[in-house]
Amino acid sequence: MIMNNGFVPVATASPRTRVADPMANAELCCDAIVRAANAGAKVVALPEVVLTSYIADDMLYHDIVLDTAEEALAHLVAETAKLDVVFSVGLPLCVNGKIYNTLAICHAGEIMGVIPKTYIPTYGVDFEGRWFSSGPADVTYITVAGQEHVPFGSHQVFRCRQMPQLCLGYEICEDIWSPDPPSIHLALAGATIICNGSASNASLEKDLYRRSLISGQSARLLCCYAYCSSGQGDSTGDVTVGGQEIIAENGSILAQAEPFGDGFAIADVDVESLWGARRGMSSFHVEPTPQYADYHETMFDMTIPDHPLMRPVSKQPFIPADEKMRADCCSLAVTMQAHGLAARVGAQNADHLVIDTTNSSVTNTALAMLAVARFYDLERPAVPDMYVAISQDVQNGQSANVKLIEQLADALGLPLATLASAQAAQQDTAQSSPEHPVLDIQELIGDTSWLIVNPSDMTQLALGLVQFPFDLGRQYGINSQIAHTFVPVILRQYAQECAEGNLQTLLGAICDADDELHIPEHDTVSMSESAELGPAIVEDFYLDGFLRAQYRPAKTFALAKQAFAGEYGEHELLVWMKAFYERFFGSQFLRHSLPDGPRIGSAGLDLRDGFMMPTYAQSTLWMNEVDALLNAAAK
């Protein structure tokens, strides 16, 4: 099993440096590295030319400054030799008579490599071309700070021998702003964590753009991008520098320090999931080895002990955390459902449409009704007959929920029908009317002009909680790509945007109704006595870990403990996890041929949705690990 479940603590720090005083700055850098190490960091990024400060200007021509910068580096390496931390520190370095803007990559008293800056900005407020040369890509060997045979060149990566997923790459400030950033090629050479030591000035627009640039680069490269800009000691009366820190992973910002703030950020980076994301994207062409990509690879040894996780963990991974993004996704989901239904109706030439509520929760039925109502708002040929069909069994057992559905149908202008067996339909013929007909299940099965809308959601399908009484080819799984916990969120957002007060009240009441997951009366999936179906929010958490992240049980459990701390105990979480794996594997045969449904999110349960699982896959590996976790928790 990978150390610490694949999480690597990464920190960025921006000391408040003194201009042209390398030894003093080395002490400040040492303090920052020790602070990060005490917080648990294993990778620490420091700013560009931090040992002299970025604004040393023509002082960089002086040998006394350049020589002292190397002496300061030697001092810093010696002072941190006992720390099991890889850190990068910026300094101007004279090589063969030319000055380069470099990062020294250091670990346990060794300078593992020196990375020169590739793109030298000489525009706006930057005049680097006056002092610095663009560095070579190919690696040669130099002597620096008293250490010989140190690799020098931008084509370098640094890999942890004990955790090969931890592969470090480096670029400097302007490099990421260029049309062809070195970080692209570092990622394709295998780097999963890319650090950028920078000295970028502050401005209103630039700080916001920089944040989006870095998060976007981490998403594009399926990597962690750790950005560290120089601290306030580099500010002048004309240009201010704020020390912005950003740690982003695959598009998400894990930690940041705002400009002119503390100048320190730390977060756990999931290098295992980054490898997994790259495995799953065939167009992400990582070279077989760094050497194959003409990159020099330096191996290092590091121990990463288990520790409390330093990263945000959402207990609802299928629901966007950002309020605006969540609202946009909710609205778009219903629109996508409506357009998907329109395409299916047109392809089938369906004359009749019925929402089957037989195995559906009240919230799922409500969402299907909203999507159908929006479908009728589209400029498409109308379907002559459309009903919300409530089965007699549901009518007899859940009167409160049935009443809510009836009221919602009335508010949306959708006609109601009763779904009954052939015998019951004949008995109820006298009560049938054009406004509220009694539909014979057998007639629906035999009539190809009907399209049955199945409201079952992705979570119910994943856990085998759904039965299909009709021909799968004539059903449409309108909610089949939406997680159970996301359904009420969509309903509440719809209610919030709705101008009609009665509809708002109805949707609120529907969301407040009991909507937990329930095992059907005639269950076809076997469960062990020690397994128990958990709350929907927990089962969705496990579904995300298995389906999208491909986590092993131990890692999902570690994340669940943090997400649900104070709500559920370890034993409960593991019992529910056991039920998840049992039911997911045990119900795969039910999902082998799912009805069509609109692709809404990034996860699905069949090949049309990008998921391929053999029907006869065994759950042994997963169940054994859950049992081991249960035994460990019981001690």
C-alpha positions as a printed Julia matrix, in Angstrom:
635×3 Matrix{Float64}:
   0.0     0.0     0.0
   1.32    3.46   -0.89
   2.64    5.59    1.98
   0.05    7.81    3.65
  -2.54    6.81    1.02
  -0.68    8.85   -1.59
  -0.94   12.22    0.16
   2.13   14.47    0.17
   2.18   17.66    2.28
   3.35   20.58    0.13
   4.08   24.08    1.46
   4.96   27.45   -0.03
   6.55   30.29    1.9
   7.54   33.88    1.13
  10.02   35.36    3.63
  10.28   39.14    3.92
  13.77   39.43    2.47
  16.45   42.11    2.68
  17.94   43.5    -0.52
  21.48   42.28   -1.36
  21.9    40.51    2.01
  22.1    36.78    1.17
  23.18   35.52    4.6
  20.3    37.27    6.35
  17.9    35.97    3.74
  19.25   32.44    4.17
  18.29   32.61    7.85
  14.8    33.79    6.9
  14.51   30.92    4.41
  15.72   28.48    7.05
  13.03   29.7     9.44
  10.4    29.25    6.73
  11.57   25.71    5.93
  11.61   24.73    9.6
   8.12   26.16   10.03
   6.89   24.14    7.07
   8.62   20.98    8.28
   7.1    21.38   11.75
   3.7    21.67   10.07
   4.36   18.36    8.32
   5.48   19.55    4.88
   7.67   17.28    2.77
   8.0    19.62   -0.22
   8.63   23.34    0.28
   8.8    25.99   -2.45
  10.51   29.36   -1.88
  10.49   32.39   -4.21
  12.63   33.4    -7.15
  16.13   34.8    -6.31
  15.02   34.96   -2.68
  18.61   34.81   -1.38
  19.46   38.23   -2.84
  15.89   39.56   -3.28
  14.46   40.19   -6.72
  15.22   43.9    -6.66
  19.0    43.69   -6.2
  19.27   45.04   -9.78
  22.82   46.01  -10.81
  24.15   44.7    -7.48
  23.96   41.34   -9.25
  26.98   42.37  -11.32
  29.07   42.41   -8.15
  31.06   39.29   -7.36
  30.59   39.89   -3.65
  26.82   39.48   -4.03
  27.04   36.43   -6.29
  29.69   34.71   -4.18
  27.83   35.4    -0.95
  24.64   34.03   -2.48
  26.41   30.69   -3.01
  27.79   30.82    0.52
  24.29   31.52    1.81
  23.0    28.51   -0.13
  25.71   26.31    1.41
  24.76   27.61    4.86
  21.05   26.96    4.25
  21.72   23.42    3.0
  23.85   22.65    6.06
  21.3    24.1     8.51
  18.47   22.0     7.05
  20.46   18.79    6.49
  18.59   16.86    9.19
  15.16   17.71    7.77
  13.53   15.15    5.5
  12.21   17.91    3.25
  12.81   18.73   -0.42
  12.97   22.5    -0.81
  13.64   24.84   -3.72
  15.31   28.19   -3.16
  16.0    30.93   -5.7
  19.39   32.55   -6.26
  21.39   34.25   -9.03
  24.13   31.9   -10.17
  27.15   32.71  -12.31
  28.04   29.82  -14.64
  30.91   30.21  -17.11
  30.73   33.99  -16.92
  26.96   34.37  -17.36
  24.35   34.98  -14.67
  21.31   32.72  -14.5
  18.12   33.06  -12.52
  17.96   29.64  -10.82
  16.27   27.43   -8.28
  18.47   25.11   -6.22
  16.65   21.86   -5.36
  17.9    20.57   -2.02
  17.27   17.6     0.27
  18.99   16.28    3.39
  22.14   18.33    2.95
  22.48   17.7    -0.8
  21.92   20.05   -3.72
  20.17   17.59   -6.04
  19.98   19.94   -9.01
  19.87   23.53  -10.23
  17.06   24.7   -12.53
  17.66   27.83  -14.65
  14.84   30.09  -15.79
  13.93   29.65  -19.45
  11.93   32.78  -20.33
  13.53   36.07  -19.29
  11.01   38.96  -19.18
  12.23   42.37  -20.28
   9.02   44.37  -20.57
   6.67   46.32  -18.34
   8.12   46.51  -14.84
  10.62   43.67  -15.48
  14.17   44.21  -16.76
  15.63   40.73  -16.23
  17.34   40.64  -19.62
  19.72   43.27  -18.25
  21.23   40.72  -15.83
  20.09   37.18  -16.64
  20.57   34.81  -19.56
  18.06   32.17  -20.58
  19.14   28.86  -19.13
  19.98   25.69  -21.04
  17.5    22.84  -21.26
  20.03   20.01  -21.56
  21.66   18.97  -18.32
  25.35   19.47  -17.69
  27.2    19.3   -14.38
  28.53   22.19  -12.33
  30.03   22.92   -8.95
  27.81   25.07   -6.75
  27.98   26.06   -3.09
  30.9    23.7    -2.56
  29.13   20.65   -4.01
  30.47   19.07   -7.19
  28.76   17.31  -10.08
  25.41   19.04   -9.54
  23.0    18.68  -12.51
  22.31   22.05  -14.18
  19.57   22.55  -16.78
  15.81   22.96  -16.98
  15.13   19.39  -18.16
  15.15   17.79  -14.72
  12.69   15.9   -12.53
  13.15   14.57   -9.01
  11.43   11.35   -7.93
  10.88    9.77   -4.52
  12.15    6.21   -4.49
   9.61    5.09   -1.87
   6.68    6.82   -3.59
   7.28    6.98   -7.36
   4.04    8.93   -7.82
   5.86   11.83   -6.12
   7.81   13.35   -9.0
   8.86   17.0    -8.76
   9.38   19.49  -11.56
  10.28   23.19  -11.42
   9.84   26.36  -13.45
  10.38   30.01  -12.57
   7.91   32.9   -12.68
   7.63   34.04  -16.32
   7.91   30.45  -17.52
   4.23   29.76  -16.8
   3.14   32.96  -18.61
   4.89   31.95  -21.83
   3.17   30.34  -24.84
   5.08   27.1   -24.26
   5.58   26.72  -20.5
   8.25   24.25  -19.35
   5.62   22.83  -16.98
   3.86   21.19  -19.94
   6.95   19.18  -20.8
   7.72   18.49  -17.14
   4.29   16.92  -16.75
   4.76   14.83  -19.88
   8.1    13.69  -18.46
   6.24   12.48  -15.36
   6.21   15.38  -12.88
   3.11   15.29  -10.67
   4.03   18.27   -8.49
   5.32   21.36  -10.28
   6.69   24.21   -8.17
   7.06   27.77   -9.39
   9.33   30.16   -7.53
   8.25   33.63   -8.59
   8.69   37.35   -7.93
   5.55   38.66   -9.54
   4.3    42.14   -8.75
   0.82   42.78   -7.39
  -1.97   44.48   -9.31
  -5.74   44.34   -9.15
  -6.23   42.33  -12.32
  -3.02   40.32  -12.16
  -3.67   38.67   -8.8
  -7.06   37.37   -9.95
  -5.71   36.23  -13.32
  -2.74   34.53  -11.66
  -5.09   32.44   -9.53
  -7.06   31.26  -12.56
  -3.84   30.7   -14.53
  -2.4    28.4   -11.88
  -5.58   26.45  -11.18
  -6.09   26.07  -14.93
  -2.55   24.83  -15.47
  -2.98   22.24  -12.72
  -6.17   21.02  -14.42
  -4.64   20.94  -17.89
  -1.57   19.03  -16.71
  -3.37   16.81  -14.17
  -0.84   17.89  -11.57
  -0.32   19.86   -8.43
   0.94   23.36   -9.14
   2.56   25.05   -6.14
   3.13   28.74   -6.76
   5.16   30.97   -4.47
   5.78   34.67   -5.1
   8.34   36.81   -3.3
   7.36   38.57   -0.1
   6.79   42.17    0.79
  10.51   42.78    1.18
  10.68   43.08   -2.62
   8.24   45.98   -2.72
   9.37   49.47   -3.72
   7.68   52.83   -3.73
   6.71   52.18   -7.35
   5.94   48.45   -7.48
   4.41   46.37   -4.71
   4.93   42.63   -4.25
   2.54   40.75   -2.03
   3.79   37.21   -1.57
   0.86   35.35   -3.1
   0.83   31.59   -2.37
  -1.33   29.12   -4.29
  -1.41   25.32   -4.13
  -3.73   23.89   -6.79
  -4.47   20.28   -7.7
  -6.21   19.25  -10.91
  -8.12   22.52  -11.13
  -8.99   22.87   -7.43
  -7.22   25.34   -5.16
  -6.32   23.41   -2.01
  -4.67   26.26   -0.11
  -3.66   29.84   -0.68
  -2.31   32.86    1.13
  -3.74   36.11   -0.09
  -1.34   38.86   -1.26
   0.13   40.88    1.61
  -0.9    38.14    4.03
   1.0    35.57    6.07
   3.07   34.37    3.12
   2.58   30.69    3.96
   0.34   27.93    2.62
   0.28   24.18    3.12
  -1.9    21.34    1.82
  -1.82   17.61    1.26
  -1.52   16.76   -2.42
  -2.97   13.48   -3.68
  -0.27   12.3    -6.08
  -1.88    8.87   -6.3
  -5.09   10.31   -7.74
  -3.07   12.41  -10.2
  -1.48    9.25  -11.52
  -4.93    7.71  -11.69
  -6.32   10.67  -13.63
  -3.48   10.42  -16.15
  -4.03    6.68  -16.52
  -7.64    7.35  -17.41
  -6.89    9.95  -20.12
  -5.51    8.31  -23.24
  -4.62   11.68  -24.79
  -2.28   12.53  -21.9
   0.91   11.1   -23.38
   3.36   10.77  -20.52
   6.64    9.36  -21.77
   7.62    5.86  -20.56
  10.5     7.35  -18.56
  11.89   10.86  -18.05
  15.01    9.78  -19.89
  12.9     8.88  -22.91
  11.74   12.53  -22.91
  15.37   13.73  -22.62
  14.92   14.67  -18.97
  17.43   13.98  -16.22
  15.91   12.11  -13.29
  17.3    12.33   -9.76
  16.05    9.81   -7.2
  15.78   10.63   -3.5
  14.7     8.78   -0.37
  11.9    10.11    1.81
   9.54    8.83    4.49
   6.03   10.28    4.61
   4.37    9.21    7.88
   0.62    9.05    8.44
  -0.72   12.37    9.67
  -4.01   14.28    9.97
  -5.07   15.24    6.47
  -4.36   18.86    5.5
  -6.8    19.44    2.68
 -10.51   20.16    2.35
 -12.65   17.03    1.98
 -16.21   17.54    0.78
 -18.79   15.18    2.23
 -20.84   15.76   -0.93
 -18.37   15.3    -3.8
 -21.07   15.24   -6.5
 -22.3    18.71   -5.51
 -20.26   21.8    -6.54
 -19.06   23.72   -3.49
 -19.11   27.12   -5.19
 -22.56   28.68   -4.87
 -22.7    30.19   -8.36
 -21.33   27.07  -10.01
 -23.83   24.97   -8.07
 -26.74   27.14   -9.24
 -25.55   27.0   -12.85
 -25.12   23.21  -12.71
 -28.6    22.72  -11.25
 -30.25   24.74  -13.99
 -28.18   23.11  -16.72
 -28.93   19.6   -15.42
 -32.7    20.02  -15.86
 -32.19   21.56  -19.31
 -29.95   18.65  -20.36
 -32.54   16.17  -19.11
 -35.26   17.89  -21.14
 -33.21   17.97  -24.34
 -32.1    14.37  -23.88
 -35.72   13.33  -23.47
 -36.68   15.29  -26.58
 -34.03   13.47  -28.61
 -35.24   10.09  -27.35
 -38.92   10.87  -27.98
 -38.11   11.99  -31.52
 -35.99    8.92  -32.26
 -38.63    6.52  -30.97
 -41.57    8.45  -32.46
 -43.28    7.99  -29.12
 -46.94    8.99  -28.97
 -47.34    8.42  -25.25
 -45.13    9.35  -22.31
 -45.5     8.11  -18.74
 -43.42    8.77  -15.62
 -43.36    5.5   -13.69
 -43.21    6.18   -9.94
 -43.29    2.51   -8.91
 -39.78    2.28   -7.45
 -39.06    5.98   -7.21
 -38.5     8.27   -4.26
 -40.61   11.41   -4.04
 -37.63   13.66   -4.86
 -36.63   11.6    -7.89
 -40.2    11.67   -9.18
 -40.33   15.43   -8.66
 -37.1    15.98  -10.61
 -38.36   13.8   -13.47
 -41.56   15.87  -13.52
 -39.61   19.14  -13.69
 -37.54   17.78  -16.59
 -40.66   16.6   -18.44
 -42.35   19.96  -17.86
 -39.32   21.72  -19.33
 -39.37   19.24  -22.23
 -42.9    20.4   -23.02
 -41.66   23.99  -23.04
 -39.26   23.19  -25.89
 -40.28   23.99  -29.44
 -40.69   20.36  -30.38
 -43.64   18.3   -31.66
 -45.91   17.65  -28.71
 -46.5    14.14  -27.34
 -50.29   13.66  -27.42
 -50.56   11.66  -24.17
 -48.45   12.21  -21.09
 -49.09   10.98  -17.55
 -47.47   10.85  -14.15
 -48.37    7.25  -13.32
 -48.63    6.4    -9.62
 -48.84    2.69   -8.9
 -51.58    1.38   -6.65
 -49.0    -0.03   -4.23
 -47.49    3.42   -3.78
 -50.91    5.01   -3.38
 -51.83    2.55   -0.66
 -48.59    2.83    1.33
 -47.23    6.39    1.03
 -50.25    8.66    1.05
 -48.32   11.76    2.18
 -45.78   11.52   -0.63
 -48.49   10.67   -3.16
 -50.33   13.82   -2.19
 -47.18   15.89   -2.76
 -46.71   14.34   -6.21
 -50.35   14.97   -7.09
 -50.05   18.61   -6.01
 -46.83   19.06   -7.98
 -48.39   17.52  -11.09
 -51.26   19.96  -10.79
 -48.87   22.91  -10.37
 -46.87   21.85  -13.44
 -49.92   21.02  -15.53
 -49.0    17.34  -15.87
 -51.94   14.87  -15.91
 -52.06   11.99  -13.42
 -52.79    8.32  -13.97
 -52.96    5.17  -11.87
 -50.68    2.29  -12.81
 -52.26   -1.07  -12.03
 -52.06   -4.75  -12.85
 -54.36   -6.06  -15.57
 -56.88   -7.43  -13.06
 -56.88   -4.26  -10.96
 -57.13   -2.11  -14.08
 -60.28   -3.96  -15.14
 -61.77   -3.55  -11.67
 -60.98    0.19  -11.67
 -62.34    0.83  -15.16
 -65.43    2.45  -13.69
 -63.24    4.97  -11.82
 -61.07    5.71  -14.86
 -61.52    9.02  -16.64
 -59.73   10.95  -19.41
 -58.39   13.3   -16.72
 -57.13   10.46  -14.47
 -57.0     7.15  -16.36
 -56.09    3.74  -14.97
 -53.21    2.33  -17.03
 -52.81   -1.43  -17.45
 -49.18   -2.44  -16.92
 -49.49   -5.3   -19.42
 -50.83   -2.96  -22.1
 -47.89   -0.59  -21.57
 -45.5    -3.5   -21.94
 -47.05   -4.53  -25.23
 -47.56   -1.09  -26.78
 -44.39    0.25  -28.46
 -45.83    3.76  -28.78
 -45.27    4.35  -25.06
 -42.0     5.7   -23.62
 -41.64    5.07  -19.9
 -39.61    7.65  -17.98
 -37.76    5.92  -15.13
 -36.86    8.38  -12.32
 -34.29    6.12  -10.56
 -31.04    7.93   -9.76
 -27.4     6.88  -10.14
 -26.98    5.94   -6.47
 -29.99    3.63   -6.52
 -28.68    2.0    -9.69
 -25.21    1.62   -8.18
 -26.58   -0.14   -5.1
 -29.05   -2.37   -6.91
 -32.09   -0.71   -5.33
 -33.99   -0.5    -8.63
 -36.24   -2.99  -10.37
 -37.2    -2.7   -14.04
 -40.79   -3.89  -14.62
 -40.78   -2.77  -18.26
 -38.76   -3.49  -21.39
 -35.44   -1.68  -20.94
 -35.46   -0.6   -24.58
 -38.61    1.42  -24.0
 -37.46    3.17  -20.83
 -35.58    6.42  -20.41
 -33.48    6.82  -17.24
 -33.88   10.54  -16.88
 -32.06   10.73  -13.5
 -29.62    7.89  -14.09
 -26.58   10.19  -14.15
 -27.51   12.2   -11.05
 -26.39   11.18   -7.56
 -29.11   10.77   -4.93
 -27.8    13.63   -2.78
 -27.74   16.02   -5.75
 -31.44   15.57   -6.54
 -32.84   17.69   -3.66
 -30.18   20.33   -4.33
 -31.5    20.7    -7.88
 -35.08   20.88   -6.6
 -34.25   23.59   -4.05
 -32.41   25.63   -6.67
 -35.38   25.29   -9.03
 -37.66   26.48   -6.23
 -35.38   29.42   -5.48
 -35.48   30.56   -9.11
 -39.22   29.94   -9.48
 -41.52   32.97   -9.31
 -44.61   30.91   -8.42
 -45.02   30.76   -4.64
 -47.09   27.56   -4.49
 -44.49   25.67   -6.52
 -41.73   26.91   -4.22
 -43.63   25.64   -1.18
 -44.33   22.28   -2.78
 -40.72   21.68   -3.8
 -39.56   22.64   -0.31
 -41.96   20.13    1.24
 -40.82   17.43   -1.19
 -37.18   18.04   -0.28
 -38.07   17.8     3.42
 -39.81   14.44    2.95
 -38.06   11.24    4.01
 -35.78   10.45    1.11
 -33.2     7.99    2.42
 -32.18    4.91    0.49
 -34.34    1.83    1.0
 -33.71   -1.79    0.07
 -36.63   -3.05   -2.06
 -38.99   -5.68   -0.66
 -37.98   -8.26   -3.26
 -34.24   -7.63   -3.12
 -32.06   -9.55   -5.58
 -28.69   -8.57   -4.06
 -27.32  -10.64   -1.19
 -25.8    -8.87    1.82
 -23.84  -10.3     4.74
 -25.29   -9.91    8.21
 -22.49   -7.52    9.2
 -23.3    -5.11    6.34
 -25.89   -2.38    6.58
 -26.96    0.25    4.06
 -25.86    3.69    5.21
 -27.23    7.2     4.74
 -27.34    8.42    1.15
 -24.69   11.06    1.83
 -22.21    8.37    2.93
 -23.04    5.93    0.14
 -22.62    8.73   -2.42
 -19.24    9.52   -0.87
 -18.2     5.89   -1.37
 -19.62    5.87   -4.89
 -17.46    8.86   -5.83
 -14.35    7.24   -4.34
 -14.91    4.06   -6.32
 -16.3     5.4    -9.58
 -14.43    8.64  -10.23
 -11.31    8.46   -8.06
 -10.71    4.67   -8.13
  -9.59    4.78   -4.49
  -8.95    1.59   -2.57
 -11.11    1.12    0.57
  -8.4     2.27    3.0
  -8.04    5.61    1.25
 -11.79    6.16    0.95
 -12.1     5.35    4.66
  -9.36    7.84    5.58
 -11.17   10.57    3.66
 -14.56    9.56    5.08
 -13.25    9.83    8.63
 -12.31   13.44    8.0
 -15.43   14.32    6.02
 -17.84   12.87    8.6
 -15.86   13.52   11.78
 -18.23   14.13   14.68
 -21.21   12.68   12.77
 -20.43    8.99   12.33
 -18.0     6.64   14.04
 -15.37    4.48   12.38
 -17.33    1.25   12.87
 -20.46    2.74   11.31
 -18.55    4.05    8.31
 -16.93    0.67    7.7
 -20.19   -1.28    8.05
 -21.77    1.03    5.47
 -18.7     0.73    3.26
 -18.99   -3.04    3.35
 -22.61   -2.78    2.22
 -21.58   -0.45   -0.6
 -19.02   -2.86   -2.08
 -21.3    -5.88   -1.61
 -24.21   -4.23   -3.32
 -22.18   -2.52   -6.06
 -20.49   -5.72   -7.18
 -23.55   -7.86   -6.49
 -25.83   -5.72   -8.65
 -23.57   -5.29  -11.68
 -25.69   -7.8   -13.61
 -28.65   -5.42  -13.16
 -26.65   -2.6   -14.73
 -25.33   -4.65  -17.64
 -27.96   -3.16  -19.96
 -29.26    0.06  -18.49
 -31.9     2.18  -20.23
 -30.74    5.25  -22.12
 -30.32    8.38  -20.05
 -28.8    11.83  -20.45
 -25.14   12.16  -19.53
 -25.18   14.9   -16.9
 -21.96   14.7   -14.88
 -18.5    13.18  -15.12
 -19.5     9.77  -13.74
 -21.78    7.07  -15.03
 -22.5     3.38  -14.64
 -22.24    1.86  -18.11
 -20.12    2.04  -21.24
 -22.17    4.9   -22.7
 -21.1     6.9   -19.66
 -17.46    5.85  -19.9
 -17.59    3.03  -17.31
 -16.8    -0.56  -18.25
 -17.09   -3.27  -15.59
 -17.41   -7.0   -16.21
 -20.59   -8.56  -14.84
 -18.65  -11.31  -13.09
 -16.03   -9.12  -11.39
 -15.28  -10.38   -7.89
 -15.34   -8.1    -4.84
 -12.78  -10.18   -2.9
  -9.97   -7.59   -2.92
 -12.21   -4.8    -1.71
 -14.07   -6.88    0.86
 -10.84   -8.27    2.34
  -9.49   -4.77    2.82
 -12.72   -3.57    4.46
 -12.66   -6.58    6.81
  -9.05   -5.77    7.72
 -10.07   -2.19    8.47
 -12.97   -3.44   10.61
 -10.63   -5.71   12.57
  -8.15   -2.87   13.09
 -10.9    -0.51   14.25
 -12.16   -3.1    16.76
  -8.78   -3.33   18.53
